[in-house]
mmCIF file of C-alpha atoms in Angstrom:
data_model
loop_
_atom_site.group_PDB
_atom_site.id
_atom_site.type_symbol
_atom_site.label_atom_id
_atom_site.label_comp_id
_atom_site.label_asym_id
_atom_site.label_seq_id
_atom_site.Cartn_x
_atom_site.Cartn_y
_atom_site.Cartn_z
ATOM 1 C CA MET T 1 -17.781 -24.659 1.194
ATOM 2 C CA GLU T 2 -15.174 -27.137 0.007
ATOM 3 C CA GLY T 3 -14.928 -25.394 -3.381
ATOM 4 C CA VAL T 4 -14.381 -22.056 -1.516
ATOM 5 C CA ILE T 5 -11.606 -23.524 0.504
ATOM 6 C CA ASN T 6 -9.967 -25.150 -2.501
ATOM 7 C CA ALA T 7 -10.064 -21.847 -4.295
ATOM 8 C CA ASP T 8 -8.367 -20.213 -1.424
ATOM 9 C CA ILE T 9 -5.616 -22.708 -1.275
ATOM 10 C CA GLU T 10 -5.044 -22.437 -4.951
ATOM 11 C CA GLN T 11 -4.847 -18.674 -4.742
ATOM 12 C CA GLU T 12 -2.374 -18.623 -1.929
ATOM 13 C CA THR T 13 -0.188 -15.714 -2.214
ATOM 14 C CA PRO T 14 3.527 -16.283 -2.736
ATOM 15 C CA ALA T 15 5.776 -14.063 -0.605
ATOM 16 C CA LYS T 16 7.032 -12.198 -3.638
ATOM 17 C CA ASP T 17 3.449 -10.953 -4.418
ATOM 18 C CA VAL T 18 2.364 -9.845 -0.902
ATOM 19 C CA PHE T 19 1.722 -6.149 -0.813
ATOM 20 C CA ILE T 20 2.227 -4.741 2.641
ATOM 21 C CA ALA T 21 -0.766 -2.343 2.851
ATOM 22 C CA PRO T 22 -1.171 0.471 5.579
ATOM 23 C CA SER T 23 -3.702 -1.901 7.253
ATOM 24 C CA ILE T 24 -0.834 -4.053 8.416
ATOM 25 C CA HIS T 25 -0.053 -3.175 11.873
ATOM 26 C CA VAL T 26 2.914 -5.525 12.654
ATOM 27 C CA GLU T 27 3.012 -5.031 16.474
ATOM 28 C CA ASP T 28 -0.631 -5.758 16.914
ATOM 29 C CA ILE T 29 -0.434 -8.808 14.628
ATOM 30 C CA LEU T 30 2.491 -10.341 16.484
ATOM 31 C CA LEU T 31 0.777 -9.715 19.871
ATOM 32 C CA GLY T 32 -2.357 -11.471 18.698
ATOM 33 C CA THR T 33 -4.347 -8.212 19.136
ATOM 34 C CA SER T 34 -7.458 -7.371 16.961
ATOM 35 C CA TYR T 35 -7.565 -3.929 15.476
ATOM 36 C CA THR T 36 -9.153 -1.689 12.988
ATOM 37 C CA HIS T 37 -7.622 0.432 10.262
ATOM 38 C CA HIS T 38 -9.333 3.197 8.226
ATOM 39 C CA SER T 39 -8.002 5.027 5.300
ATOM 40 C CA PRO T 40 -8.408 8.823 4.849
ATOM 41 C CA VAL T 41 -11.884 9.825 3.654
ATOM 42 C CA PRO T 42 -11.167 10.656 -0.006
ATOM 43 C CA LYS T 43 -11.284 14.253 -1.198
ATOM 44 C CA THR T 44 -14.155 13.604 -3.636
ATOM 45 C CA ILE T 45 -16.353 12.930 -0.562
ATOM 46 C CA THR T 46 -14.899 15.417 1.937
ATOM 47 C CA GLN T 47 -15.366 18.344 -0.592
ATOM 48 C CA ASP T 48 -19.119 17.479 -0.993
ATOM 49 C CA ALA T 49 -20.743 16.199 2.269
ATOM 50 C CA LEU T 50 -23.985 15.568 0.363
ATOM 51 C CA ILE T 51 -22.621 13.214 -2.189
ATOM 52 C CA GLU T 52 -24.285 9.836 -2.016
ATOM 53 C CA CYS T 53 -22.130 6.803 -1.449
ATOM 54 C CA GLY T 54 -22.357 3.103 -1.798
ATOM 55 C CA LEU T 55 -20.491 0.816 0.516
ATOM 56 C CA GLY T 56 -19.528 -2.888 0.430
ATOM 57 C CA VAL T 57 -18.317 -5.336 2.907
ATOM 58 C CA ASP T 58 -16.778 -8.748 2.682
ATOM 59 C CA GLU T 59 -14.257 -10.944 4.560
ATOM 60 C CA ALA T 60 -11.324 -13.208 4.027
ATOM 61 C CA GLY T 61 -10.066 -16.156 6.191
ATOM 62 C CA ARG T 62 -13.286 -17.412 7.858
ATOM 63 C CA GLY T 63 -12.179 -21.144 7.746
ATOM 64 C CA PRO T 64 -8.408 -21.246 8.426
ATOM 65 C CA VAL T 65 -6.862 -22.698 11.575
ATOM 66 C CA LEU T 66 -3.957 -20.133 11.152
ATOM 67 C CA GLY T 67 -4.008 -16.457 10.925
ATOM 68 C CA PRO T 68 -6.731 -13.855 11.504
ATOM 69 C CA MET T 69 -10.070 -13.374 9.875
ATOM 70 C CA VAL T 70 -10.223 -10.006 8.101
ATOM 71 C CA TYR T 71 -13.305 -7.860 7.192
ATOM 72 C CA GLY T 72 -12.863 -5.431 4.403
ATOM 73 C CA LEU T 73 -15.010 -2.390 3.701
ATOM 74 C CA LEU T 74 -14.872 -0.032 0.728
ATOM 75 C CA TYR T 75 -17.086 3.078 -0.063
ATOM 76 C CA LEU T 76 -17.189 5.520 -2.945
ATOM 77 C CA PRO T 77 -19.639 7.852 -4.718
ATOM 78 C CA LEU T 78 -22.602 5.949 -6.222
ATOM 79 C CA ALA T 79 -22.130 7.674 -9.590
ATOM 80 C CA SER T 80 -18.813 5.901 -10.120
ATOM 81 C CA HIS T 81 -19.612 2.646 -8.378
ATOM 82 C CA ARG T 82 -19.530 0.270 -11.499
ATOM 83 C CA SER T 83 -17.764 2.559 -13.923
ATOM 84 C CA LEU T 84 -14.689 3.037 -11.662
ATOM 85 C CA LEU T 85 -14.542 -0.350 -9.995
ATOM 86 C CA ALA T 86 -15.811 -2.839 -12.560
ATOM 87 C CA ASP T 87 -15.302 -1.118 -15.909
ATOM 88 C CA ALA T 88 -12.066 0.737 -15.430
ATOM 89 C CA HIS T 89 -10.238 -1.446 -12.854
ATOM 90 C CA HIS T 90 -11.977 -4.919 -13.217
ATOM 91 C CA PHE T 91 -12.482 -5.624 -9.636
ATOM 92 C CA ASP T 92 -13.911 -9.166 -9.003
ATOM 93 C CA ASP T 93 -14.276 -11.500 -6.228
ATOM 94 C CA SER T 94 -10.847 -11.842 -4.765
ATOM 95 C CA LYS T 95 -10.803 -15.654 -4.995
ATOM 96 C CA VAL T 96 -10.918 -15.390 -8.814
ATOM 97 C CA LEU T 97 -8.194 -12.866 -9.127
ATOM 98 C CA THR T 98 -4.500 -13.864 -9.112
ATOM 99 C CA PRO T 99 -2.302 -12.794 -6.161
ATOM 100 C CA ALA T 100 -0.496 -10.423 -8.362
ATOM 101 C CA VAL T 101 -3.679 -8.759 -9.642
ATOM 102 C CA ARG T 102 -5.111 -8.501 -6.163
ATOM 103 C CA SER T 103 -1.842 -6.958 -4.788
ATOM 104 C CA SER T 104 -1.670 -4.490 -7.708
ATOM 105 C CA LEU T 105 -5.274 -3.281 -7.208
ATOM 106 C CA MET T 106 -4.625 -2.846 -3.485
ATOM 107 C CA GLN T 107 -1.427 -0.967 -4.161
ATOM 108 C CA THR T 108 -3.265 1.344 -6.592
ATOM 109 C CA LEU T 109 -6.011 2.008 -4.062
ATOM 110 C CA CYS T 110 -3.255 3.068 -1.530
ATOM 111 C CA THR T 111 -1.347 5.258 -3.934
ATOM 112 C CA PRO T 112 -1.965 8.958 -3.534
ATOM 113 C CA GLY T 113 -2.892 10.539 -6.938
ATOM 114 C CA SER T 114 -4.462 7.473 -8.374
ATOM 115 C CA GLU T 115 -8.085 7.522 -9.420
ATOM 116 C CA LEU T 116 -9.016 4.906 -6.822
ATOM 117 C CA TYR T 117 -7.288 6.744 -4.041
ATOM 118 C CA HIS T 118 -9.081 9.944 -4.998
ATOM 119 C CA ASN T 119 -12.495 8.443 -4.968
ATOM 120 C CA CYS T 120 -12.497 5.365 -2.591
ATOM 121 C CA GLY T 121 -12.306 5.197 1.115
ATOM 122 C CA TRP T 122 -11.649 1.593 2.723
ATOM 123 C CA ALA T 123 -11.273 0.001 6.063
ATOM 124 C CA THR T 124 -10.259 -3.297 7.609
ATOM 125 C CA ARG T 125 -11.082 -5.100 10.838
ATOM 126 C CA VAL T 126 -8.425 -7.638 11.689
ATOM 127 C CA MET T 127 -9.860 -10.232 13.940
ATOM 128 C CA SER T 128 -6.843 -12.159 15.513
ATOM 129 C CA ALA T 129 -6.816 -15.868 15.898
ATOM 130 C CA ARG T 130 -6.374 -15.557 19.649
ATOM 131 C CA ASP T 131 -9.426 -13.280 20.068
ATOM 132 C CA ILE T 132 -11.562 -15.624 17.862
ATOM 133 C CA SER T 133 -10.516 -18.512 19.955
ATOM 134 C CA ALA T 134 -11.160 -16.763 23.156
ATOM 135 C CA GLY T 135 -14.693 -15.908 22.182
ATOM 136 C CA MET T 136 -15.576 -19.396 20.998
ATOM 137 C CA LEU T 137 -13.951 -21.044 24.014
ATOM 138 C CA LYS T 138 -15.645 -18.989 26.817
ATOM 139 C CA PRO T 139 -16.762 -21.123 29.592
ATOM 140 C CA ALA T 140 -20.198 -19.428 29.772
ATOM 141 C CA GLY T 141 -21.967 -17.984 26.859
ATOM 142 C CA THR T 142 -19.819 -18.898 23.632
ATOM 143 C CA TYR T 143 -19.289 -15.864 21.436
ATOM 144 C CA ASN T 144 -19.538 -17.769 18.111
ATOM 145 C CA LEU T 145 -17.777 -16.772 14.857
ATOM 146 C CA ASN T 146 -20.973 -15.514 13.278
ATOM 147 C CA ALA T 147 -21.760 -13.076 16.119
ATOM 148 C CA GLN T 148 -18.154 -11.933 16.132
ATOM 149 C CA ALA T 149 -18.323 -11.377 12.360
ATOM 150 C CA MET T 150 -21.568 -9.519 12.443
ATOM 151 C CA ASP T 151 -20.279 -7.240 15.342
ATOM 152 C CA ALA T 152 -17.105 -6.504 13.232
ATOM 153 C CA THR T 153 -19.321 -5.598 10.292
ATOM 154 C CA ILE T 154 -21.619 -3.299 12.198
ATOM 155 C CA GLU T 155 -18.683 -1.442 13.894
ATOM 156 C CA LEU T 156 -16.997 -0.892 10.634
ATOM 157 C CA ILE T 157 -20.076 0.674 9.000
ATOM 158 C CA LYS T 158 -20.750 2.728 12.148
ATOM 159 C CA ASP T 159 -17.251 4.113 11.847
ATOM 160 C CA VAL T 160 -17.893 5.271 8.321
ATOM 161 C CA PHE T 161 -21.047 7.030 9.215
ATOM 162 C CA ALA T 162 -19.216 8.703 12.139
ATOM 163 C CA LYS T 163 -16.719 10.192 9.704
ATOM 164 C CA GLY T 164 -19.642 12.064 8.071
ATOM 165 C CA VAL T 165 -19.857 9.965 4.883
ATOM 166 C CA ASN T 166 -23.356 10.103 3.315
ATOM 167 C CA VAL T 167 -23.878 6.226 2.828
ATOM 168 C CA LYS T 168 -27.079 5.515 0.908
ATOM 169 C CA GLU T 169 -26.568 1.941 -0.140
ATOM 170 C CA ILE T 170 -24.834 -0.953 1.610
ATOM 171 C CA TYR T 171 -24.001 -4.311 0.085
ATOM 172 C CA ILE T 172 -22.779 -7.148 2.116
ATOM 173 C CA ASP T 173 -21.845 -10.757 1.366
ATOM 174 C CA THR T 174 -24.085 -12.859 3.695
ATOM 175 C CA ILE T 175 -23.361 -14.540 7.004
ATOM 176 C CA GLY T 176 -25.948 -17.341 7.354
ATOM 177 C CA SER T 177 -29.427 -16.380 6.239
ATOM 178 C CA PRO T 178 -29.458 -13.318 3.983
ATOM 179 C CA SER T 179 -32.938 -12.246 5.028
ATOM 180 C CA VAL T 180 -32.279 -12.452 8.849
ATOM 181 C CA TYR T 181 -28.838 -10.716 8.555
ATOM 182 C CA GLN T 182 -30.470 -7.912 6.342
ATOM 183 C CA LYS T 183 -33.327 -7.381 8.808
ATOM 184 C CA LYS T 184 -30.874 -6.842 11.674
ATOM 185 C CA LEU T 185 -28.840 -4.392 9.686
ATOM 186 C CA GLU T 186 -32.034 -2.488 8.673
ATOM 187 C CA ARG T 187 -32.944 -1.918 12.312
ATOM 188 C CA ILE T 188 -29.463 -0.515 12.954
ATOM 189 C CA PHE T 189 -29.293 1.637 9.761
ATOM 190 C CA PRO T 190 -32.883 2.533 9.066
ATOM 191 C CA THR T 191 -32.130 5.318 6.513
ATOM 192 C CA THR T 192 -29.924 3.180 4.232
ATOM 193 C CA MET T 193 -30.895 0.744 1.526
ATOM 194 C CA ILE T 194 -29.265 -2.642 2.416
ATOM 195 C CA THR T 195 -28.695 -5.598 0.344
ATOM 196 C CA VAL T 196 -27.393 -8.788 1.868
ATOM 197 C CA ALA T 197 -26.837 -11.511 -0.659
ATOM 198 C CA LYS T 198 -24.981 -14.693 -1.277
ATOM 199 C CA LYS T 199 -22.096 -14.377 -3.845
ATOM 200 C CA ALA T 200 -22.309 -10.471 -3.304
ATOM 201 C CA ASP T 201 -18.602 -10.314 -4.023
ATOM 202 C CA SER T 202 -19.343 -11.321 -7.560
ATOM 203 C CA LEU T 203 -22.426 -9.277 -7.914
ATOM 204 C CA TYR T 204 -21.588 -5.843 -6.673
ATOM 205 C CA PRO T 205 -18.190 -4.184 -7.444
ATOM 206 C CA CYS T 206 -17.891 -2.385 -3.996
ATOM 207 C CA VAL T 207 -18.146 -5.719 -2.260
ATOM 208 C CA SER T 208 -15.591 -7.124 -4.795
ATOM 209 C CA ALA T 209 -13.209 -4.251 -3.916
ATOM 210 C CA ALA T 210 -13.901 -4.827 -0.173
ATOM 211 C CA SER T 211 -13.038 -8.504 -0.640
ATOM 212 C CA VAL T 212 -9.525 -7.583 -2.227
ATOM 213 C CA CYS T 213 -8.910 -5.394 0.854
ATOM 214 C CA ALA T 214 -9.704 -8.065 3.241
ATOM 215 C CA LYS T 215 -7.694 -10.770 1.239
ATOM 216 C CA VAL T 216 -4.596 -8.809 0.689
ATOM 217 C CA THR T 217 -4.500 -7.710 4.331
ATOM 218 C CA ARG T 218 -4.993 -11.297 5.562
ATOM 219 C CA ASP T 219 -2.246 -12.620 3.217
ATOM 220 C CA ALA T 220 0.207 -10.059 4.417
ATOM 221 C CA ALA T 221 -0.747 -10.519 8.115
ATOM 222 C CA LEU T 222 -0.187 -14.311 7.690
ATOM 223 C CA GLU T 223 3.255 -13.442 6.159
ATOM 224 C CA VAL T 224 4.076 -11.266 9.081
ATOM 225 C CA CYS T 225 3.354 -14.164 11.430
ATOM 226 C CA TYR T 226 5.340 -16.637 9.371
ATOM 227 C CA ARG T 227 8.338 -14.476 9.352
ATOM 228 C CA SER T 228 8.211 -13.994 13.125
ATOM 229 C CA TYR T 229 9.443 -17.579 13.402
ATOM 230 C CA GLY T 230 12.767 -16.373 11.986
ATOM 231 C CA LEU T 231 12.322 -18.685 8.819
ATOM 232 C CA GLU T 232 13.358 -17.671 5.243
ATOM 233 C CA ASP T 233 10.976 -15.487 3.573
ATOM 234 C CA THR T 234 11.504 -16.665 -0.073
ATOM 235 C CA ALA T 235 8.614 -17.858 -2.121
ATOM 236 C CA ASP T 236 9.899 -21.470 -2.074
ATOM 237 C CA ALA T 237 10.170 -21.331 1.730
ATOM 238 C CA VAL T 238 6.707 -20.028 2.290
ATOM 239 C CA ALA T 239 5.313 -22.511 -0.134
ATOM 240 C CA GLU T 240 6.911 -25.278 2.008
ATOM 241 C CA GLY T 241 5.802 -23.552 5.231
ATOM 242 C CA TRP T 242 2.191 -23.357 6.435
ATOM 243 C CA GLY T 243 0.634 -22.538 3.034
ATOM 244 C CA SER T 244 -2.931 -20.952 3.137
ATOM 245 C CA GLY T 245 -3.554 -21.776 6.804
ATOM 246 C CA TYR T 246 -6.624 -23.953 5.922
ATOM 247 C CA PRO T 247 -6.914 -27.392 7.641
ATOM 248 C CA SER T 248 -7.517 -28.958 4.292
ATOM 249 C CA ASP T 249 -4.047 -27.647 3.084
ATOM 250 C CA ALA T 250 -1.432 -30.309 3.460
ATOM 251 C CA ARG T 251 1.209 -27.646 4.045
ATOM 252 C CA CYS T 252 -0.744 -26.304 6.877
ATOM 253 C CA THR T 253 -1.338 -29.496 8.717
ATOM 254 C CA THR T 254 2.210 -30.637 8.250
ATOM 255 C CA TRP T 255 3.540 -27.421 9.719
ATOM 256 C CA LEU T 256 1.248 -27.648 12.678
ATOM 257 C CA LYS T 257 2.469 -31.264 13.396
ATOM 258 C CA ARG T 258 6.119 -30.296 12.935
ATOM 259 C CA ASN T 259 5.964 -27.171 15.163
ATOM 260 C CA MET T 260 3.727 -27.946 17.918
ATOM 261 C CA ASP T 261 4.867 -27.506 21.552
ATOM 262 C CA PRO T 262 3.290 -30.418 23.328
ATOM 263 C CA PHE T 263 2.569 -28.079 26.285
ATOM 264 C CA PHE T 264 1.701 -24.838 24.785
ATOM 265 C CA GLY T 265 0.846 -25.668 21.255
ATOM 266 C CA TRP T 266 1.506 -22.923 18.898
ATOM 267 C CA GLY T 267 1.579 -19.069 19.112
ATOM 268 C CA SER T 268 -1.059 -16.334 18.832
ATOM 269 C CA GLU T 269 -1.522 -17.118 15.081
ATOM 270 C CA CYS T 270 -3.386 -20.434 15.802
ATOM 271 C CA ARG T 271 -7.109 -20.767 16.390
ATOM 272 C CA PHE T 272 -7.116 -23.227 19.370
ATOM 273 C CA SER T 273 -10.855 -23.425 19.145
ATOM 274 C CA TRP T 274 -10.547 -25.213 15.666
ATOM 275 C CA GLY T 275 -10.969 -29.066 15.823
ATOM 276 C CA THR T 276 -7.577 -29.418 13.948
ATOM 277 C CA ALA T 277 -5.683 -27.772 16.708
ATOM 278 C CA LYS T 278 -7.834 -29.542 19.406
ATOM 279 C CA ASP T 279 -7.119 -33.044 17.962
ATOM 280 C CA LEU T 280 -3.379 -32.486 17.499
ATOM 281 C CA LEU T 281 -3.043 -31.246 21.099
ATOM 282 C CA GLU T 282 -5.009 -34.158 22.504
ATOM 283 C CA SER T 283 -3.029 -36.663 20.309
ATOM 284 C CA LYS T 284 0.312 -35.387 21.339
ATOM 285 C CA ALA T 285 -0.446 -34.290 24.800
ATOM 286 C CA SER T 286 2.368 -33.398 27.216
ATOM 287 C CA ASP T 287 2.800 -35.618 30.418
ATOM 288 C CA PHE T 288 1.818 -32.598 32.410
ATOM 289 C CA LYS T 289 -1.844 -32.173 32.990
ATOM 290 C CA ILE T 290 -3.605 -28.982 34.190
ATOM 291 C CA ASP T 291 -6.974 -28.931 36.189
ATOM 292 C CA TRP T 292 -8.258 -25.510 35.784
ATOM 293 C CA PRO T 293 -10.654 -24.364 38.602
ATOM 294 C CA THR T 294 -14.319 -24.008 37.423
ATOM 295 C CA PRO T 295 -17.100 -22.013 38.956
ATOM 296 C CA ASP T 296 -18.877 -25.353 39.770
ATOM 297 C CA ASN T 297 -16.158 -26.333 42.061
ATOM 298 C CA ASP T 298 -17.429 -24.154 44.963
ATOM 299 C CA GLU T 299 -16.862 -26.877 47.715
ATOM 300 C CA GLN T 300 -13.031 -26.628 47.114
ATOM 301 C CA ALA T 301 -12.727 -22.880 46.540
ATOM 302 C CA MET T 302 -11.483 -20.559 49.149
ATOM 303 C CA ARG T 303 -12.963 -16.999 49.297
ATOM 304 C CA VAL T 304 -11.128 -14.053 50.599
ATOM 305 C CA THR T 305 -13.743 -13.551 53.393
ATOM 306 C CA ASP T 306 -12.999 -17.057 54.713
ATOM 307 C CA PHE T 307 -9.782 -15.549 56.025
ATOM 308 C CA PHE T 308 -11.558 -12.827 57.971
ATOM 309 C CA LEU T 309 -14.830 -14.337 59.062
ATOM 310 C CA ALA T 310 -14.012 -17.768 60.112
ATOM 311 C CA THR T 311 -15.281 -19.070 63.466
ATOM 312 C CA PRO T 312 -13.590 -21.755 65.710
ATOM 313 C CA GLU T 313 -14.401 -25.286 64.565
ATOM 314 C CA ASP T 314 -16.699 -27.440 66.805
ATOM 315 C CA ASP T 315 -13.669 -29.511 67.926
ATOM 316 C CA GLY T 316 -12.565 -26.451 70.108
ATOM 317 C CA ASP T 317 -9.503 -25.290 67.828
ATOM 318 C CA GLU T 318 -8.627 -21.670 68.499
ATOM 319 C CA PRO T 319 -9.425 -19.223 65.697
ATOM 320 C CA SER T 320 -6.572 -18.129 63.477
ATOM 321 C CA GLU T 321 -4.634 -14.944 64.420
ATOM 322 C CA LEU T 322 -5.713 -13.192 61.320
ATOM 323 C CA SER T 323 -9.431 -14.057 61.805
ATOM 324 C CA SER T 324 -9.277 -12.877 65.434
ATOM 325 C CA TRP T 325 -7.809 -9.544 64.501
ATOM 326 C CA PHE T 326 -10.580 -8.701 62.039
ATOM 327 C CA SER T 327 -13.381 -10.126 63.992
ATOM 328 C CA ARG T 328 -12.667 -8.059 67.167
ATOM 329 C CA PRO T 329 -12.969 -4.337 67.696
ATOM 330 C CA VAL T 330 -9.789 -2.507 67.119
ATOM 331 C CA THR T 331 -9.451 -1.227 70.701
ATOM 332 C CA GLU T 332 -9.809 -4.701 72.071
ATOM 333 C CA ALA T 333 -7.354 -6.075 69.704
ATOM 334 C CA MET T 334 -4.671 -3.561 70.596
ATOM 335 C CA PHE T 335 -5.207 -3.162 74.504
#
């Protein structure tokens, strides 16, 4: 895991290399809202509904404390799976491609008239830091990151089927145990051959391409968040900013420390459920403390019905005017 994180830090995209793809919905990102983006179904597929397609899924940004986690999906005719993606355009795991190469591939994929645009459909699910944390910090029944990731993957694939694409093979980079994950997907998509594997982004070109879609979208989303602070957007400024967003990146932790509000912490770009954020908030806590009500504190809680159904206390106190009104017949109360 450490090697993967270090690779992401080394491959952090400078501002000058960020391609703003159609999957960047600025308003949703700034509001901290999760959303899904789908490209048009390519003409190669719409012109022949029976054409068999392969589909790959991968993610970017699972470990950072800043920014969204993005799931990417790409599908294309099986006949051109390797020849188009691997041989012609040299897609590979996004972490081994330079930022410039990733952006160039994504830009080509989004350019009408290109071979990639004509043959490939793609989609992303941007899972905001706010929603990730809200799920993980639920007071009852934590919605953990694996469950959120699996749900995002399943919904993306269902969307593609709903568009009428004849998906025959699915390849996915694993979450946890490959066999357990694969069996669950096979129950949901019983007519499709499914392969869940470790390092799938290095083994299957459609997963490699999906990882590029995810990575470029995350990099651009992180850049949108950074610029919302009104900071300079030059490459040098971003390099001195929050960097990759990973807790192990010194730029990230330095930014968090320097820009933390002692009461509110940070904006919607931060995953408050991460230990890094929790520790900083506790170490630099405000003098103000909040005791949030919990479901277990029933003795102190007031119910709405208490105002209407209360009876006089044993000490002889008269009932309140409001409780008397609603506990007596209307005719009696008025006359």
